[in-house]
Structures are given as structure tokens and as C-alpha cells.
Coordinates of C-alpha atoms in Angstrom, one line a residue:
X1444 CA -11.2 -8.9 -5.3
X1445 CA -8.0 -9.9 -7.4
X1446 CA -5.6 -12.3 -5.2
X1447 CA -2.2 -11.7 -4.2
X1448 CA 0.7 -13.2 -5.4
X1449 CA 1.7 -16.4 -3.6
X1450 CA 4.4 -14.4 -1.5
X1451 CA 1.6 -11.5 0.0
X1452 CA 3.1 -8.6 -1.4
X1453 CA 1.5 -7.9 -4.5
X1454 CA -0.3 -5.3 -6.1
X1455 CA -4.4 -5.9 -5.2
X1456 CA -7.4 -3.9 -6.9
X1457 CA -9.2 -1.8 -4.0
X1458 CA -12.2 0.3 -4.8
X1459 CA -12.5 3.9 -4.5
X1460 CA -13.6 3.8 -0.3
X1461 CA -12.9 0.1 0.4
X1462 CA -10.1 -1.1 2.5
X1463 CA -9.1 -5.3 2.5
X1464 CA -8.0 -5.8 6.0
X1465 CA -6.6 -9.4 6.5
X1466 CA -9.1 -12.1 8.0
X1467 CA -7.1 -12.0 11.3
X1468 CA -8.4 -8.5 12.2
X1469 CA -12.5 -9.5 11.7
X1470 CA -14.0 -8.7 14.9
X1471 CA -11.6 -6.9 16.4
X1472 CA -12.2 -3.5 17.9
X1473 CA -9.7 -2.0 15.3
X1474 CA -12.4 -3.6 12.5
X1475 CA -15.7 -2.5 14.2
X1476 CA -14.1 1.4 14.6
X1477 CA -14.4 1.4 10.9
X1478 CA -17.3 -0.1 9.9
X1479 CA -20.3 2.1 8.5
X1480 CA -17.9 4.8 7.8
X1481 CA -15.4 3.1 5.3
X1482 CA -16.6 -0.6 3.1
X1483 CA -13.7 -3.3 4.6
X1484 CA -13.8 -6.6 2.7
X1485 CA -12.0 -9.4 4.7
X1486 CA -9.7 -11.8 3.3
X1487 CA -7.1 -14.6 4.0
X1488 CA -3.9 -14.7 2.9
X1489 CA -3.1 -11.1 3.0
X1490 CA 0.1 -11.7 5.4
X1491 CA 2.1 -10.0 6.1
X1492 CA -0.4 -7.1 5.2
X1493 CA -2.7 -5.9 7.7
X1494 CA -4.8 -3.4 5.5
X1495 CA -4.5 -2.9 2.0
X1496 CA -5.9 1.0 1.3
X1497 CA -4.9 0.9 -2.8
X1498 CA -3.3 -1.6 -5.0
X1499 CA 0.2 0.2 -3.7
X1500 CA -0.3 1.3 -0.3
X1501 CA -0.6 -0.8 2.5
X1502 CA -1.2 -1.2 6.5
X1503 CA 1.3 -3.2 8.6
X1504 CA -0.6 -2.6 12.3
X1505 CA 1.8 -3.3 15.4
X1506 CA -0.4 -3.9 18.2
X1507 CA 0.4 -3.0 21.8
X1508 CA 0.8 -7.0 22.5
X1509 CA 2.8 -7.2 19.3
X1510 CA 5.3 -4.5 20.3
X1511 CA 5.6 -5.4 24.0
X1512 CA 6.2 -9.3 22.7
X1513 CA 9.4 -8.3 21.2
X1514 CA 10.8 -8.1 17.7
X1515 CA 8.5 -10.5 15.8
X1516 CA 6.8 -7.7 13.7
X1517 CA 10.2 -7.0 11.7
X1518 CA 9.9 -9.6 9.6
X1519 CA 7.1 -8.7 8.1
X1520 CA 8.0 -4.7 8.0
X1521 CA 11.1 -6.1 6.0
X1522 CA 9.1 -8.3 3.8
X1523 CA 7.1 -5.3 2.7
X1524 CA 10.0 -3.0 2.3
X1525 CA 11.9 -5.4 0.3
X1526 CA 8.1 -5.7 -2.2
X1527 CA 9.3 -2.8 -5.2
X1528 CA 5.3 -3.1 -5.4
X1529 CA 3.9 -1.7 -2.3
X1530 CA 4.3 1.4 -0.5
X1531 CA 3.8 0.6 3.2
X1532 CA 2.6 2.5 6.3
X1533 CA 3.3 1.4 10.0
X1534 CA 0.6 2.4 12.5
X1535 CA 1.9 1.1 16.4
X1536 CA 0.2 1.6 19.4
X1537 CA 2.2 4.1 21.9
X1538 CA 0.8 3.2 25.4
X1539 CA 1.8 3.1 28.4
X1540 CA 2.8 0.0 29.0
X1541 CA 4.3 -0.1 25.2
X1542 CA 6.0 3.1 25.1
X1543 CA 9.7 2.1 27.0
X1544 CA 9.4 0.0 23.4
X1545 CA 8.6 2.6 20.7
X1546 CA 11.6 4.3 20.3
X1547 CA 14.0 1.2 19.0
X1548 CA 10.5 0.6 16.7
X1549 CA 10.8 4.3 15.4
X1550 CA 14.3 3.7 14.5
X1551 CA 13.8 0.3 13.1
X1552 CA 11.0 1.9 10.8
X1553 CA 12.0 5.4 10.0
X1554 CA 15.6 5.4 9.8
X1555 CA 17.0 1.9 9.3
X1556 CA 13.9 0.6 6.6
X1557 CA 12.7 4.4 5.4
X1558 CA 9.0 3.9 6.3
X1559 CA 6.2 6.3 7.5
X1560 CA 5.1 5.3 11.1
X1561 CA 2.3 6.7 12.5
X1562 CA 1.5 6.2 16.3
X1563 CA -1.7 5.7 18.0
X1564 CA -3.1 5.3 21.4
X1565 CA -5.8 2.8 20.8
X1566 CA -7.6 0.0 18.1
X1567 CA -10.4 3.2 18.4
X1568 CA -7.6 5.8 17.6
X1569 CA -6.4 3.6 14.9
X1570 CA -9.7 2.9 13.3
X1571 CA -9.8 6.5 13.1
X1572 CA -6.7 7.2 11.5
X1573 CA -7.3 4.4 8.7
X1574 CA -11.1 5.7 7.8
X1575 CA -9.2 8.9 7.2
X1576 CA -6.4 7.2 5.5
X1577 CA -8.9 5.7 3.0
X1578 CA -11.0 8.9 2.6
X1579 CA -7.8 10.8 1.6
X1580 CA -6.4 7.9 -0.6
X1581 CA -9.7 7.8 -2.7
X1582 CA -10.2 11.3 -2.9
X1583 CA -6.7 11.9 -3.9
X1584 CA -6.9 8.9 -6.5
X1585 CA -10.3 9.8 -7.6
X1586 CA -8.6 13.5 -8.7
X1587 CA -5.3 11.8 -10.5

């Protein structure tokens, strides 16, 4: 795979029906929902880039933990934002025991920074959506 730029946010080459999902998530339920249905090559150094689905769309993936911990995942939703390379999609958990938070995250994303955000309700539901994500992002870049 070609490497990032030193500050994460550069353009990378992704194959047609490949997603490069940062080393962080290997293991993870969120990784094992996807594999044998979509290619996922793991690497370090990705931050603050969960998933990377083409050279210009990305994955930031606020976990349940993540959201109920507080504002730390800003940073990194501004940091891809601010990249004129990247166009970014938030997926975040909406449980339970998150939801009380989602709203000021739906504002933060959709109003105040201009992102898409795209809920879930679990690693298995998110899995899901980025397979489909993928599939649709090859098949539309396959036809361009």
C-alpha cells in the first residue's frame, strides 16, 4: 500500500473491494464482522483515520466507550475536516447507555464541521454498514 503523509491525512491507494482499517481495530469485533466479505489490510500510522474505503474517503469510528468518555474524538474529526484531501464519514454507536450523548455529537458533526454521520447500534451493525460502504464505493468507482 502507499504511505500516508507524515500528518495521517493524505490521500492512500485502496483497491477496488479493499478497505485499510488502522492497526488499532485488528481483532476487534468491528474487524472480524467484515472479514471474508470485504479484503481489510491493516496498518499503523493511519491516525486519526479509522478506515480508509478510497484514496478520498475515509472512516472516523466513535465507539460507544469513545462517546460516553467525552469529547476526545473531536480532535481527530477536526483534523480530517481541516485535510482538503479526504472526504470523511463518521459512523457512532447510538446505544443505550450512549445515546443521552449523540445529539451534541450530531451537531458537532453535521452542523458545526459539515460531515455525514451515520449511527449504528453495534461493532456487528457497523461492520455491516462498512462492507456495504466498500461494495458501493468500488462499484461506483469501478463505473466512473
Amino acid at each position: 500500500m502507499a504511505r500516508n503523509p507524515p500528518e495521517g491525512t493524505g490521500p492512500m491507494h485502496v483497491p477496488f473491494g479493499h478497505v485499510v482499517a488502522n492497526e488499532k481495530w485488528r481483532g476487534s469485533q468491528l474487524a472480524q464482522g467484515m472479514q471474508g466479505k470485504i479484503k481489510i489490510v491493516f496498518e499503523d500510522g493511519l491516525a486519526p483515520v479509522d478506515f480508509y474505503l478510497s484514496s478520498r474517503s475515509c472512516i472516523l469510528y466513535v465507539t460507544e466507550a469513545d462517546l460516553v468518555a467525552g469529547n476526545g474524538y473531536r480532535k481527530r474529526l477536526v483534523r480530517v475536516r481541516n485535510s482538503s484531501n479526504l472526504q470523511g464519514i463518521v459512523i457512532v454507536e447510538k446505544t443505550r447507555m450512549s445515546e443521552q450523548y449523540f445529539s451534541a455529537i450530531q451537531k458537532f458533526t453535521v452542523l458545526d464541521l459539515g460531515m455525514v454521520l451515520l449511527p449504528v447500534a453495534s461493532p456487528v451493525e457497523g461492520s455491516c454498514l462498512i462492507t456495504q460502504l466498500v461494495s458501493t464505493d468500488s462499484y461506483s468507482s469501478a463505473g466512473a
